[in-house]
XYZ file of C-alpha atoms in Angstrom:
626
model
C 16.606 -134.612 -157.361
C 18.920 -131.748 -156.563
C 19.966 -131.800 -152.955
C 19.206 -128.732 -150.884
C 22.151 -126.431 -150.454
C 23.699 -126.622 -147.028
C 24.308 -123.235 -145.433
C 27.399 -123.066 -143.323
C 28.110 -120.543 -140.622
C 27.587 -119.780 -136.976
C 24.096 -119.555 -135.603
C 22.796 -116.317 -134.173
C 22.676 -116.436 -130.356
C 19.150 -116.984 -129.090
C 18.041 -114.274 -126.649
C 17.331 -115.357 -123.085
C 13.657 -114.396 -123.519
C 11.830 -114.737 -126.879
C 9.530 -111.777 -126.063
C 11.890 -108.929 -125.142
C 9.558 -106.114 -126.267
C 6.716 -107.320 -124.082
C 9.180 -107.726 -121.226
C 10.479 -104.175 -121.672
C 7.004 -102.677 -121.778
C 5.931 -104.502 -118.628
C 9.130 -103.405 -116.885
C 8.405 -99.792 -117.777
C 4.871 -100.100 -116.383
C 6.254 -101.663 -113.208
C 8.782 -98.875 -112.731
C 6.128 -96.211 -113.295
C 3.849 -97.821 -110.707
C 6.741 -98.110 -108.272
C 7.640 -94.440 -108.686
C 4.060 -93.473 -107.864
C 3.888 -95.897 -104.925
C 1.069 -97.987 -106.447
C 0.434 -101.611 -105.537
C 0.112 -102.391 -109.241
C 3.901 -102.757 -109.295
C 3.519 -106.185 -107.676
C 1.015 -107.248 -110.347
C 3.422 -106.240 -113.132
C 6.294 -107.998 -111.348
C 4.351 -111.276 -111.227
C 3.571 -110.952 -114.930
C 7.270 -110.307 -115.647
C 8.263 -113.460 -113.771
C 5.757 -115.542 -115.767
C 6.866 -114.050 -119.089
C 10.545 -114.756 -118.385
C 9.760 -118.447 -117.836
C 7.735 -118.814 -121.054
C 10.019 -120.279 -123.802
C 7.896 -119.558 -126.903
C 7.411 -116.313 -128.869
C 4.075 -114.502 -128.604
C 2.439 -112.683 -131.517
C 0.225 -110.331 -129.527
C -1.037 -109.603 -126.053
C -4.118 -111.760 -126.446
C -1.935 -114.878 -126.745
C -0.263 -114.006 -123.446
C -3.505 -114.635 -121.588
C -2.553 -118.311 -121.269
C 0.277 -117.308 -118.927
C -0.120 -117.103 -115.200
C -0.786 -113.611 -113.744
C -1.837 -112.245 -117.165
C -5.342 -110.792 -117.036
C -7.443 -108.816 -119.498
C -5.917 -105.519 -118.352
C -2.281 -106.476 -118.946
C -3.095 -108.146 -122.294
C -4.912 -104.982 -123.436
C -1.902 -102.834 -122.475
C 0.426 -105.052 -124.522
C -1.876 -104.920 -127.585
C -2.087 -101.116 -127.411
C 1.701 -100.799 -127.172
C 2.072 -103.287 -130.032
C -0.222 -101.236 -132.296
C 1.783 -98.112 -131.506
C 5.015 -99.995 -132.222
C 3.721 -101.120 -135.649
C 2.613 -97.575 -136.540
C 6.067 -96.208 -135.744
C 8.198 -99.007 -137.234
C 5.986 -100.540 -139.897
C 3.755 -103.592 -140.004
C 6.697 -105.908 -140.738
C 8.834 -104.710 -137.828
C 10.239 -107.608 -135.752
C 8.908 -108.042 -132.208
C 10.963 -111.000 -131.014
C 14.270 -109.080 -130.864
C 14.937 -105.820 -129.102
C 16.190 -103.040 -131.417
C 19.248 -101.239 -130.140
C 17.680 -97.859 -130.926
C 14.893 -98.647 -128.484
C 14.908 -96.933 -125.117
C 16.857 -98.984 -122.588
C 14.743 -100.452 -119.836
C 15.179 -99.299 -116.285
C 16.074 -102.723 -114.977
C 19.142 -103.332 -117.143
C 20.199 -101.120 -120.101
C 21.319 -102.623 -123.396
C 25.029 -103.257 -123.559
C 27.174 -102.343 -126.521
C 29.667 -105.129 -125.859
C 28.007 -107.771 -128.025
C 29.754 -110.713 -129.665
C 30.808 -110.271 -133.253
C 28.267 -112.868 -134.343
C 25.322 -110.823 -133.079
C 23.542 -108.739 -135.764
C 24.237 -105.065 -135.322
C 20.571 -104.124 -135.546
C 19.475 -106.108 -132.522
C 20.401 -106.425 -128.889
C 19.933 -109.590 -126.823
C 20.033 -108.015 -123.398
C 16.735 -108.517 -121.590
C 15.563 -106.585 -118.509
C 15.821 -108.791 -115.441
C 13.044 -108.979 -112.888
C 13.747 -108.243 -109.285
C 14.271 -111.099 -106.830
C 13.089 -114.645 -107.170
C 16.559 -116.173 -107.848
C 19.950 -116.262 -106.270
C 22.516 -114.024 -107.943
C 25.165 -115.749 -110.070
C 28.844 -115.022 -109.669
C 31.328 -115.158 -112.569
C 34.606 -116.880 -111.793
C 38.004 -116.172 -113.396
C 37.589 -119.066 -115.849
C 34.345 -117.605 -117.198
C 32.006 -120.121 -115.533
C 29.149 -119.011 -113.326
C 28.853 -120.310 -109.805
C 25.611 -120.088 -107.834
C 26.014 -118.170 -104.623
C 25.117 -120.145 -101.490
C 21.822 -119.057 -99.968
C 22.133 -117.903 -96.361
C 19.064 -116.235 -94.796
C 19.488 -112.979 -92.945
C 19.487 -112.936 -89.170
C 16.022 -112.639 -87.591
C 14.336 -113.406 -90.929
C 11.644 -116.076 -91.341
C 13.967 -118.503 -93.147
C 16.616 -118.001 -90.451
C 14.112 -118.745 -87.674
C 12.653 -121.852 -89.344
C 16.007 -123.440 -90.204
C 17.486 -122.735 -86.782
C 14.411 -124.018 -84.939
C 14.313 -127.274 -86.911
C 18.043 -127.793 -86.376
C 17.831 -127.250 -82.609
C 14.791 -129.506 -82.394
C 16.628 -132.277 -84.265
C 19.517 -132.110 -81.756
C 17.285 -132.769 -78.744
C 17.265 -136.237 -77.154
C 14.316 -138.250 -78.410
C 13.555 -135.853 -81.261
C 11.032 -137.155 -83.808
C 12.991 -135.542 -86.670
C 10.191 -133.279 -87.868
C 7.816 -130.600 -86.625
C 4.212 -129.731 -87.373
C 3.226 -126.295 -88.643
C 1.674 -125.106 -85.395
C 4.576 -126.061 -83.122
C 7.127 -124.815 -85.666
C 5.448 -121.401 -85.791
C 5.325 -121.173 -81.991
C 8.976 -122.133 -81.408
C 10.385 -120.133 -84.336
C 8.505 -116.918 -83.476
C 11.049 -115.839 -80.853
C 13.825 -115.946 -83.509
C 11.934 -113.862 -86.103
C 11.113 -110.150 -86.128
C 7.877 -110.632 -88.093
C 4.804 -112.629 -87.125
C 4.210 -116.078 -88.599
C 0.430 -115.762 -88.219
C -0.488 -112.060 -88.458
C 0.538 -109.968 -91.518
C 2.029 -106.518 -91.097
C -0.227 -103.513 -91.405
C -1.170 -102.967 -95.049
C 0.295 -106.268 -96.225
C -1.284 -109.570 -97.190
C 1.350 -112.201 -96.381
C 2.903 -113.326 -93.101
C 6.434 -114.500 -92.402
C 5.266 -118.082 -92.956
C 5.154 -117.392 -96.700
C 8.954 -117.698 -96.758
C 8.684 -121.431 -96.065
C 7.736 -122.083 -99.700
C 11.013 -120.428 -100.764
C 12.953 -122.749 -98.440
C 11.218 -125.747 -100.038
C 12.044 -124.496 -103.542
C 15.703 -124.053 -102.578
C 15.772 -127.672 -101.324
C 16.508 -126.606 -97.748
C 13.218 -127.825 -96.331
C 10.948 -130.740 -97.134
C 7.230 -131.077 -96.482
C 5.459 -134.434 -96.340
C 2.336 -136.227 -95.097
C -0.941 -134.743 -93.880
C -0.946 -132.941 -91.458
C 2.225 -131.506 -92.943
C 5.545 -132.466 -91.348
C 8.498 -130.152 -91.909
C 12.099 -131.368 -91.725
C 15.525 -130.303 -92.969
C 17.153 -131.705 -96.087
C 20.886 -132.442 -96.214
C 21.517 -129.023 -97.752
C 19.253 -127.370 -95.201
C 21.044 -129.158 -92.378
C 24.388 -127.805 -93.599
C 23.036 -124.238 -93.789
C 21.410 -124.571 -90.353
C 24.656 -125.837 -88.827
C 26.416 -122.801 -90.243
C 23.786 -120.492 -88.756
C 24.024 -122.226 -85.387
C 27.832 -121.983 -85.324
C 27.639 -118.274 -86.132
C 25.034 -117.810 -83.399
C 27.190 -119.628 -80.855
C 30.232 -117.632 -81.912
C 28.297 -114.411 -81.463
C 27.031 -115.480 -78.033
C 30.511 -116.623 -77.041
C 31.956 -113.264 -78.056
C 29.396 -111.460 -75.924
C 30.233 -113.662 -72.931
C 33.938 -112.944 -73.387
C 33.216 -109.210 -73.495
C 31.168 -109.417 -70.287
C 33.898 -111.482 -68.633
C 36.615 -109.006 -69.624
C 34.500 -106.099 -68.372
C 34.040 -107.837 -65.041
C 37.773 -108.476 -64.748
C 38.527 -104.841 -65.598
C 36.189 -103.744 -62.818
C 37.919 -106.080 -60.382
C 34.842 -108.275 -59.857
C 34.731 -112.034 -59.882
C 34.197 -113.437 -63.398
C 31.514 -115.873 -62.250
C 28.454 -114.778 -60.256
C 26.007 -117.271 -58.741
C 22.365 -116.224 -59.030
C 20.457 -117.753 -56.135
C 17.076 -116.865 -57.644
C 17.987 -118.884 -60.732
C 18.682 -121.957 -58.605
C 15.374 -121.528 -56.812
C 13.531 -121.362 -60.144
C 15.414 -124.425 -61.345
C 14.464 -126.395 -58.227
C 10.861 -125.309 -58.695
C 10.842 -126.525 -62.297
C 12.545 -129.801 -61.365
C 9.904 -130.396 -58.693
C 7.154 -129.847 -61.214
C 8.852 -132.100 -63.739
C 9.193 -134.882 -61.213
C 5.521 -134.433 -60.260
C 4.605 -134.660 -63.924
C 6.668 -137.811 -64.389
C 4.917 -139.421 -61.440
C 1.509 -138.478 -62.877
C 2.511 -139.630 -66.327
C 3.673 -143.037 -65.120
C 0.697 -143.619 -62.793
C -1.320 -145.386 -65.493
C 1.598 -147.684 -66.334
C 2.316 -148.789 -62.734
C -0.197 -151.606 -62.894
C 1.469 -152.943 -66.050
C 4.945 -153.013 -64.458
C 5.944 -156.504 -63.259
C 6.356 -156.895 -59.544
C 9.866 -156.323 -58.341
C 10.978 -154.514 -61.449
C 12.745 -151.199 -61.065
C 11.018 -147.937 -61.939
C 12.148 -146.304 -65.154
C 15.130 -144.001 -64.758
C 14.560 -140.572 -66.319
C 17.788 -138.869 -67.186
C 17.873 -135.288 -65.969
C 19.678 -134.204 -69.125
C 16.698 -135.193 -71.250
C 14.474 -132.761 -69.359
C 16.811 -129.785 -69.399
C 16.620 -127.814 -72.624
C 16.877 -124.163 -73.472
C 14.342 -121.749 -71.991
C 12.666 -121.233 -75.365
C 12.240 -124.970 -75.871
C 10.860 -125.454 -72.358
C 8.360 -122.672 -72.929
C 7.120 -124.314 -76.120
C 6.959 -127.778 -74.493
C 4.611 -127.089 -71.568
C 2.383 -124.608 -69.756
C 3.152 -123.896 -66.107
C 0.414 -123.458 -63.467
C -0.950 -119.924 -63.453
C 0.150 -119.212 -67.028
C -3.041 -120.452 -68.692
C -6.836 -120.215 -68.444
C -9.381 -122.997 -68.895
C -11.815 -121.865 -71.603
C -14.947 -123.606 -72.871
C -15.111 -123.906 -76.684
C -18.575 -123.991 -78.249
C -19.150 -125.179 -81.816
C -20.638 -122.385 -83.923
C -23.444 -124.706 -85.083
C -24.700 -124.706 -81.480
C -25.368 -120.957 -81.724
C -26.538 -120.518 -85.342
C -29.102 -122.149 -87.628
C -32.250 -124.036 -86.711
C -34.190 -122.504 -83.851
C -32.238 -119.305 -83.260
C -34.180 -118.484 -80.089
C -33.389 -121.859 -78.510
C -29.711 -121.729 -79.471
C -29.259 -118.167 -78.252
C -30.746 -119.274 -74.942
C -27.711 -121.518 -74.362
C -25.326 -118.594 -74.921
C -27.323 -116.327 -72.617
C -27.343 -118.952 -69.864
C -23.559 -119.379 -70.102
C -23.094 -115.603 -69.951
C -25.460 -115.385 -66.983
C -23.428 -118.060 -65.178
C -20.155 -116.181 -65.811
C -18.545 -118.908 -67.933
C -15.615 -117.908 -70.155
C -16.366 -119.466 -73.541
C -15.266 -119.083 -77.134
C -17.387 -119.834 -80.214
C -15.411 -121.537 -82.990
C -15.689 -124.282 -85.602
C -15.205 -127.751 -84.123
C -14.753 -130.592 -86.600
C -15.909 -133.151 -84.045
C -18.054 -132.727 -80.942
C -20.091 -129.739 -79.775
C -18.186 -128.639 -76.661
C -14.636 -129.045 -75.363
C -12.172 -127.210 -73.146
C -8.746 -125.759 -73.931
C -5.936 -124.495 -71.731
C -5.145 -121.118 -73.319
C -1.833 -119.440 -72.562
C -1.975 -115.991 -70.989
C -0.139 -113.550 -73.257
C 0.500 -109.843 -72.827
C 0.600 -107.321 -75.690
C 4.115 -106.557 -76.932
C 5.043 -102.857 -77.044
C 5.401 -101.670 -80.618
C 3.314 -104.488 -82.151
C -0.244 -104.188 -83.367
C -1.371 -107.658 -82.299
C -0.402 -109.647 -79.182
C 1.483 -112.943 -79.632
C -0.597 -115.962 -80.600
C -1.294 -117.963 -77.418
C -0.703 -121.706 -77.237
C -3.850 -123.789 -76.767
C -3.833 -127.367 -75.461
C -7.043 -129.407 -75.592
C -8.177 -131.062 -72.355
C -9.293 -134.688 -72.500
C -13.019 -133.944 -72.171
C -15.313 -133.549 -75.201
C -19.130 -133.374 -75.281
C -21.563 -134.369 -78.030
C -24.975 -132.817 -77.364
C -28.106 -134.613 -78.608
C -31.761 -133.688 -78.393
C -34.085 -136.686 -78.536
C -35.421 -135.657 -81.938
C -31.879 -135.177 -83.263
C -30.882 -138.564 -81.820
C -33.804 -140.178 -83.642
C -32.815 -138.620 -86.967
C -29.131 -139.538 -86.569
C -30.020 -143.191 -85.873
C -32.182 -143.371 -88.996
C -29.626 -141.838 -91.397
C -26.582 -143.567 -89.849
C -24.891 -140.468 -88.407
C -25.133 -141.811 -84.856
C -22.662 -144.665 -85.404
C -20.302 -142.484 -87.401
C -20.259 -139.740 -84.742
C -19.471 -142.226 -81.979
C -16.698 -143.732 -84.095
C -15.162 -140.291 -84.808
C -15.390 -139.310 -81.129
C -13.528 -142.470 -80.112
C -10.868 -141.728 -82.750
C -10.455 -138.003 -82.070
C -7.613 -138.493 -79.555
C -9.486 -137.258 -76.433
C -9.932 -139.934 -73.804
C -13.115 -138.837 -72.026
C -16.042 -138.389 -74.423
C -19.424 -137.415 -72.990
C -22.916 -137.645 -74.486
C -25.269 -134.900 -73.291
C -28.847 -136.040 -74.007
C -31.753 -133.568 -73.767
C -35.120 -135.217 -73.189
C -37.121 -132.296 -74.733
C -40.252 -133.045 -72.718
C -43.296 -133.954 -74.842
C -41.346 -133.757 -78.150
C -40.474 -137.454 -77.825
C -44.095 -138.406 -78.495
C -43.869 -137.319 -82.159
C -40.763 -139.247 -83.230
C -40.288 -141.811 -85.983
C -38.775 -144.386 -83.632
C -40.358 -145.801 -80.466
C -39.065 -144.486 -77.169
C -37.797 -147.930 -76.180
C -35.481 -147.955 -79.217
C -34.065 -144.549 -78.288
C -33.546 -145.574 -74.674
C -31.797 -148.755 -75.818
C -29.479 -146.681 -78.040
C -28.591 -144.451 -75.077
C -27.879 -147.461 -72.856
C -25.703 -149.068 -75.548
C -23.749 -145.821 -75.840
C -22.965 -145.970 -72.121
C -22.489 -149.712 -71.586
C -21.159 -151.016 -74.902
C -19.323 -147.960 -76.247
C -18.219 -146.860 -72.745
C -19.252 -143.200 -73.137
C -20.297 -141.190 -70.120
C -23.974 -140.238 -70.676
C -25.534 -137.235 -68.932
C -29.311 -136.783 -69.235
C -30.867 -133.320 -68.880
C -34.344 -131.937 -69.455
C -33.760 -128.757 -71.456
C -31.262 -126.147 -72.659
C -31.091 -124.492 -69.255
C -29.935 -127.709 -67.608
C -27.403 -128.233 -70.413
C -25.912 -124.799 -69.707
C -25.853 -125.591 -65.988
C -23.958 -128.843 -66.648
C -21.424 -127.047 -68.871
C -20.956 -124.439 -66.128
C -20.333 -127.082 -63.464
C -17.929 -128.962 -65.723
C -15.986 -125.779 -66.531
C -15.506 -124.914 -62.861
C -14.609 -128.517 -62.055
C -11.895 -128.573 -64.726
C -10.554 -125.202 -63.620
C -10.063 -126.594 -60.132
C -8.758 -129.945 -61.400
C -6.014 -128.371 -63.543
C -5.172 -125.301 -61.481
C -1.902 -126.752 -60.120
C -0.975 -128.879 -63.138
C 1.866 -128.425 -65.592
C 0.475 -129.258 -69.029
C 2.820 -130.866 -71.561
C 2.408 -130.994 -75.316
C 2.013 -134.340 -77.064
C 1.610 -135.073 -80.754
C -1.253 -137.227 -81.913
C 0.811 -138.407 -84.890
C 3.289 -140.134 -82.592
C 0.667 -142.268 -80.889
C 0.745 -145.901 -81.871
C -3.048 -146.092 -82.019
C -5.341 -143.138 -82.562
C -8.238 -144.875 -80.790
C -9.531 -143.306 -77.626
C -8.305 -144.743 -74.386
C -11.693 -145.243 -72.769
C -11.353 -148.960 -73.312
C -8.101 -148.915 -71.397
C -9.693 -147.476 -68.290
C -8.847 -143.865 -69.056
C -12.157 -142.587 -67.710
C -11.602 -144.125 -64.310
C -8.179 -142.549 -63.806
C -8.043 -140.285 -60.757
C -5.299 -138.004 -62.055
C -6.082 -135.813 -65.078
C -3.974 -136.349 -68.168
C -1.240 -133.709 -68.502
C -0.050 -134.822 -71.941
C -2.293 -132.806 -74.261
C -2.338 -132.050 -77.980
C -2.641 -128.584 -79.465
C -6.049 -127.383 -80.625
C -4.812 -126.858 -84.193
C -3.594 -130.436 -84.515
C -6.725 -131.829 -82.842
C -9.155 -129.915 -85.040
C -7.262 -130.706 -88.233
C -7.044 -134.389 -87.351
C -10.838 -134.467 -86.883
C -11.565 -133.130 -90.382
C -14.208 -135.127 -92.175
C -13.148 -134.210 -95.714
C -9.367 -134.484 -95.354
C -7.323 -136.887 -97.456
C -7.897 -140.416 -96.165
C -5.510 -143.324 -96.098
C -6.328 -146.727 -97.566
C -6.790 -148.036 -94.034
C -9.356 -145.336 -93.207
C -11.313 -145.933 -96.407
C -11.374 -149.676 -95.687
C -12.698 -148.971 -92.187
C -15.508 -146.808 -93.569
C -16.412 -149.530 -96.040
C -16.649 -152.133 -93.288
C -18.837 -149.905 -91.135
C -21.406 -149.678 -93.939
C -22.108 -153.395 -93.464
C -25.075 -153.991 -91.200
C -23.875 -155.349 -87.859
C -20.270 -154.106 -88.015
C -19.644 -151.384 -85.436
C -16.559 -149.282 -84.984
C -15.058 -151.765 -82.529
C -15.545 -154.669 -84.934
C -14.088 -152.697 -87.841
C -11.062 -151.736 -85.722
C -10.542 -155.389 -84.742
C -10.587 -156.473 -88.405
C -8.125 -153.694 -89.297
C -5.642 -155.000 -86.745
C -5.390 -158.236 -88.725
C -6.024 -156.929 -92.261
C -5.291 -153.228 -92.666
C -6.258 -152.995 -96.351
C -8.630 -154.670 -98.803
C -5.620 -156.127 -100.614
C -4.331 -157.890 -97.491
C -7.808 -159.335 -96.844
C -8.104 -160.631 -100.419
C -4.637 -162.194 -100.169
C -5.757 -164.021 -97.023
C -8.850 -165.272 -98.832
C -6.717 -166.521 -101.717
C -4.574 -168.587 -99.362
C -7.606 -170.482 -98.027
C -8.230 -173.837 -99.705
C -12.057 -174.050 -99.510
C -15.000 -171.652 -99.523
C -16.007 -172.822 -96.052
C -12.603 -171.816 -94.717
C -12.907 -168.407 -96.384
C -16.331 -167.811 -94.877
C -14.979 -168.473 -91.364
C -11.754 -166.471 -91.797
C -12.912 -163.520 -89.680
C -15.198 -165.378 -87.277
C -12.587 -165.871 -84.522
C -11.359 -162.266 -84.450
C -12.076 -160.741 -81.025
C -13.311 -157.183 -80.459
C -14.249 -154.841 -77.631
C -13.546 -155.032 -73.924
C -15.264 -158.389 -73.498
C -13.178 -159.905 -76.325
C -16.133 -161.484 -78.082
C -15.790 -163.172 -81.464
C -17.080 -161.453 -84.572
C -18.900 -164.665 -85.415
C -19.513 -166.722 -88.546
C -22.509 -164.684 -89.781
C -20.608 -161.390 -90.164
C -17.549 -163.237 -91.449
C -19.667 -164.822 -94.183
C -21.198 -161.431 -95.071
C -17.780 -159.781 -95.498
C -16.573 -162.691 -97.632
C -19.608 -162.492 -99.894
C -19.236 -158.721 -100.266
C -15.595 -158.751 -101.375
C -15.374 -162.092 -103.189
C -18.670 -162.496 -105.038
C -18.264 -162.153 -108.802
C -21.040 -160.011 -110.262
C -23.942 -158.327 -108.465
C -24.993 -159.517 -105.028
C -28.341 -161.274 -104.826
């Protein structure tokens, strides 16, 4: 067999994009839309970015529909231009190389300085899309070096990097920040809003965070999302901070030189500043006393009180503002779940709103992922001159949350299992003082599926066993009256309190503190979580950990309450760890009694051999259960 002839020679350089004609036509459409001030220019730009990333040649516009940002309209435009191109140049005209006699695109014209190996009838220069990549810089040796990315001053990237860097330098920093607190602290360093888009635009300044993640300056992990700096981001942030300090130092030197030129003293003592500092220190010391009041009983006799270093409390003014709310700078507002005002009996639910309005209660209707009523401390903010919307106020959730139950609703929730799940979620929501508001509904209790004694026993168990505070009322009017009294009580209770932010993610145990005597505490808790973090953490459909799924499995077993499931999780946090413990037992009798001695609840009772045997049979029986 004759061997195939080997062709020698240099290969033709492959163009940077295999579809240069399509790219040129889209660039022309983008430039035309930009000249006319149409928003379609952004649509064409997205299509250009997708086409530049696609490595394979396309035969027509219909094939381009598989690409991102290519719709029927853009594909039709490409097919029409392709038909016109074939009519002018013939049906066999090439479409995967750009002819030099073609009109140069507006983004980058064809260059005549081509290598000698390039065919004279084609040009490999491709129009470049705007933005999206850092510009490359050609060195003397011909290699290209990527330019270091440095965000502009007062931009979103600048504010986020600088805020994360300053937060990481604080004593006791957790090394990351949540979205809500990062937006609040970074807002003062950015000219645009992180939550409200500019007039006529769709995106906020927060959209720039995705660019920081792509450039490996920022990393996002866990749920809720935690944002922290990478090594590269830390280096860029240090550079920004040094430039900021140099700029501030230069301004101080200028002020000092001006004062010396005027013959004044270079240092001036502001007595009002010292008074404000003493006022803040007094409040901080009051807060520390309140914070440590619950831990006094646990301190051994004769031991010294913890020493709080003053340097750990003194941060910059921006950081202090983001860390707490001073007395007089916030309002106590009642939050009502929107399901309490819509659906079902509209007349009855509107009656609650009318009663609250008649009583002069400041309330806000919003979606609550757990509970029906709660209270937030909302920061007082004033509109900023020159901005359309006022700044987003900080909101800290007070420790009180109410679940409202009519007798008929209580009966239905007991039958379908929602009652146990709601109590479990309330105890895990992070608020220490849950309340059950039970409406008797008059004669409606006579037509229920469960006997009244069963319902009364469930209410008593909620108060005695689960340690919830239970308030019984007769109708909607009394419910509104109780909410009014509670609102005014909390307004008086917190009127002279400095409220500090705490993160639920940093707590060692997410379980409510009612079992630790939190409800009997005389002083209100001043360490509060933000409403955004609270509501997100209470989501029912969020991604669950293996531990949470195991807990839900255990609670489906008859006789295992939330307290018993939590006690089992302390010893065996996953199904795998429980199965490993079963495998280490020598006999079946030992396996059946493995969980019997685990203690739960305030009274520290044993789970018992019956439930222990049930769990063993559920997870270790081969085949279907009998």
